[in-house]
Backbone as CSV, one residue per row, in Angstrom:
resi,resn,N_x,N_y,N_z,CA_x,CA_y,CA_z,C_x,C_y,C_z
1,GLN,56.076,-41.393,102.821,55.253,-40.442,103.538,54.088,-41.188,104.174
2,TYR,53.824,-40.869,105.422,52.730,-41.500,106.136,51.420,-40.758,105.837
3,PRO,50.290,-41.446,105.910,49.014,-40.805,105.559,48.685,-39.574,106.400
4,PHE,49.116,-39.542,107.676,48.773,-38.428,108.544,49.874,-37.375,108.612
5,LYS,50.962,-37.577,107.888,52.106,-36.664,107.959,51.826,-35.421,107.124
6,HIS,51.753,-34.270,107.800,51.482,-33.015,107.101,52.577,-31.980,107.310
7,SER,53.426,-32.204,108.296,54.409,-31.185,108.629,55.748,-31.828,108.959
8,ASP,56.814,-31.223,108.468,58.149,-31.712,108.802,58.674,-31.072,110.078
9,SER,58.056,-30.003,110.511,58.611,-29.272,111.637,57.775,-29.325,112.911
10,ASP,56.478,-29.452,112.802,55.611,-29.370,113.974,54.844,-30.671,114.182
11,PRO,55.269,-31.483,115.150,54.571,-32.757,115.384,53.119,-32.576,115.831
12,MET,52.772,-31.425,116.403,51.387,-31.190,116.832,50.440,-31.153,115.630
13,VAL,50.922,-30.717,114.504,50.092,-30.711,113.295,49.735,-32.145,112.936
14,ASP,50.707,-33.042,113.022,50.457,-34.450,112.717,49.516,-35.078,113.739
15,ILE,49.687,-34.750,114.997,48.818,-35.300,116.051,47.379,-34.836,115.827
16,LYS,47.200,-33.564,115.509,45.850,-33.056,115.245,45.249,-33.737,114.016
17,SER,46.071,-34.015,113.033,45.582,-34.709,111.837,45.075,-36.094,112.194
18,ILE,45.789,-36.795,113.049,45.370,-38.135,113.468,44.055,-38.057,114.245
19,VAL,43.984,-37.138,115.193,42.783,-37.004,116.026,41.551,-36.685,115.176
20,HIS,41.725,-35.887,114.144,40.593,-35.467,113.320,40.435,-36.299,112.042
21,CYS,41.196,-37.382,111.951,41.126,-38.270,110.783,41.356,-37.503,109.485
22,ASP,42.298,-36.588,109.520,42.654,-35.794,108.347,43.882,-36.442,107.708
23,TYR,43.672,-37.170,106.659,44.751,-37.919,106.030,44.601,-37.869,104.521
24,SER,45.642,-38.297,103.849,45.565,-38.399,102.390,46.474,-39.535,101.937
25,PHE,46.188,-40.038,100.764,47.020,-41.062,100.164,47.963,-40.385,99.171
26,PRO,49.216,-40.811,99.133,50.124,-40.241,98.131,49.564,-40.499,96.728
27,SER,49.752,-39.554,95.846,49.194,-39.692,94.502,49.929,-40.736,93.665
28,ASN,51.143,-41.073,94.046,51.939,-42.011,93.260,52.030,-43.388,93.921
29,ASP,51.022,-43.776,94.684,51.076,-45.073,95.362,50.495,-46.178,94.482
30,ASP,50.695,-47.400,94.925,50.163,-48.558,94.211,49.018,-49.211,94.982
31,VAL,48.392,-48.472,95.875,47.299,-49.005,96.678,46.033,-49.031,95.820
32,PRO,45.387,-50.188,95.717,44.162,-50.283,94.908,43.073,-49.331,95.423
33,LEU,42.261,-48.836,94.522,41.174,-47.928,94.899,40.228,-48.562,95.906
34,GLU,39.992,-49.864,95.774,39.096,-50.556,96.711,39.676,-50.550,98.124
35,ALA,40.990,-50.717,98.236,41.647,-50.680,99.549,41.565,-49.274,100.136
36,LYS,41.775,-48.256,99.302,41.660,-46.872,99.770,40.244,-46.591,100.258
37,ASP,39.259,-47.110,99.544,37.873,-46.912,99.952,37.619,-47.537,101.318
38,LEU,38.085,-48.753,101.529,37.890,-49.428,102.811,38.588,-48.668,103.929
39,ILE,39.817,-48.274,103.713,40.564,-47.522,104.730,39.834,-46.219,105.054
40,SER,39.382,-45.535,104.028,38.665,-44.273,104.243,37.383,-44.481,105.050
41,ARG,36.704,-45.573,104.791,35.471,-45.852,105.541,35.765,-46.244,106.987
42,MET,36.908,-46.850,107.242,37.278,-47.221,108.612,37.785,-46.022,109.411
43,LEU,38.448,-45.089,108.736,39.054,-43.953,109.426,38.137,-42.733,109.436
44,GLN,36.942,-42.923,109.913,35.992,-41.828,110.062,36.008,-41.343,111.507
45,PHE,35.974,-40.033,111.692,36.000,-39.454,113.038,34.779,-39.893,113.844
46,SER,33.629,-39.815,113.241,32.392,-40.167,113.931,32.136,-41.667,113.810
47,GLN,31.874,-42.292,114.927,31.619,-43.732,114.927,30.424,-44.090,114.039
48,LYS,29.411,-43.242,114.019,28.219,-43.546,113.208,28.535,-43.529,111.718
49,ASP,29.601,-42.842,111.325,29.984,-42.776,109.919,30.951,-43.885,109.500
50,ARG,31.515,-44.603,110.484,32.469,-45.671,110.179,31.776,-46.916,109.670
51,ILE,32.473,-47.634,108.824,31.976,-48.911,108.340,31.973,-49.910,109.500
52,SER,30.957,-50.737,109.567,30.899,-51.746,110.625,31.869,-52.886,110.294
53,VAL,32.192,-53.662,111.292,33.080,-54.809,111.072,32.446,-55.766,110.069
54,GLU,31.174,-56.011,110.244,30.465,-56.918,109.336,30.522,-56.409,107.889
55,ASP,30.245,-55.117,107.714,30.297,-54.553,106.367,31.723,-54.536,105.826
56,ALA,32.690,-54.283,106.691,34.091,-54.285,106.253,34.501,-55.669,105.755
57,LEU,34.063,-56.703,106.443,34.405,-58.068,106.034,33.771,-58.451,104.699
58,HIS,32.712,-57.739,104.328,32.052,-58.001,103.054,32.389,-56.955,101.989
59,HIS,33.352,-56.111,102.308,33.758,-55.055,101.373,34.353,-55.685,100.110
60,VAL,34.188,-55.022,99.005,34.655,-55.531,97.712,36.166,-55.809,97.718
61,TRP,36.948,-55.055,98.476,38.393,-55.288,98.492,38.708,-56.665,99.058
62,PHE,38.012,-57.085,100.123,38.233,-58.426,100.667,37.769,-59.493,99.685
63,LYS,36.695,-59.230,98.993,36.218,-60.194,98.001,37.249,-60.351,96.880
64,ASP,37.845,-59.237,96.458,38.855,-59.276,95.389,40.080,-60.076,95.804
65,ILE,40.560,-59.882,97.030,41.784,-60.579,97.420,41.538,-62.039,97.759
66,THR,40.343,-62.380,98.271,40.082,-63.768,98.610,39.801,-64.616,97.376
67,GLU,39.351,-63.987,96.305,39.121,-64.742,95.062,40.435,-65.254,94.477
68,ASP,41.544,-64.589,94.795,42.840,-64.999,94.276,43.438,-66.187,95.038
69,TRP,42.867,-66.532,96.195,43.426,-67.631,96.990,42.952,-68.950,96.508
């Protein structure tokens, strides 16, 4: 299931979900909470509410994955 997929029958529902940043993560996924947090901060409708590129690069999720390299 895709994050913006809300309807099996009406593609306009999905398009409106994308435009309004209305999404959800499946409850049974293996995506780390830190990654979900970063994605959620990037997918904000209002630009003023979105995480900046600089802040995204310093997000804890990037720190976690780069420590493993």
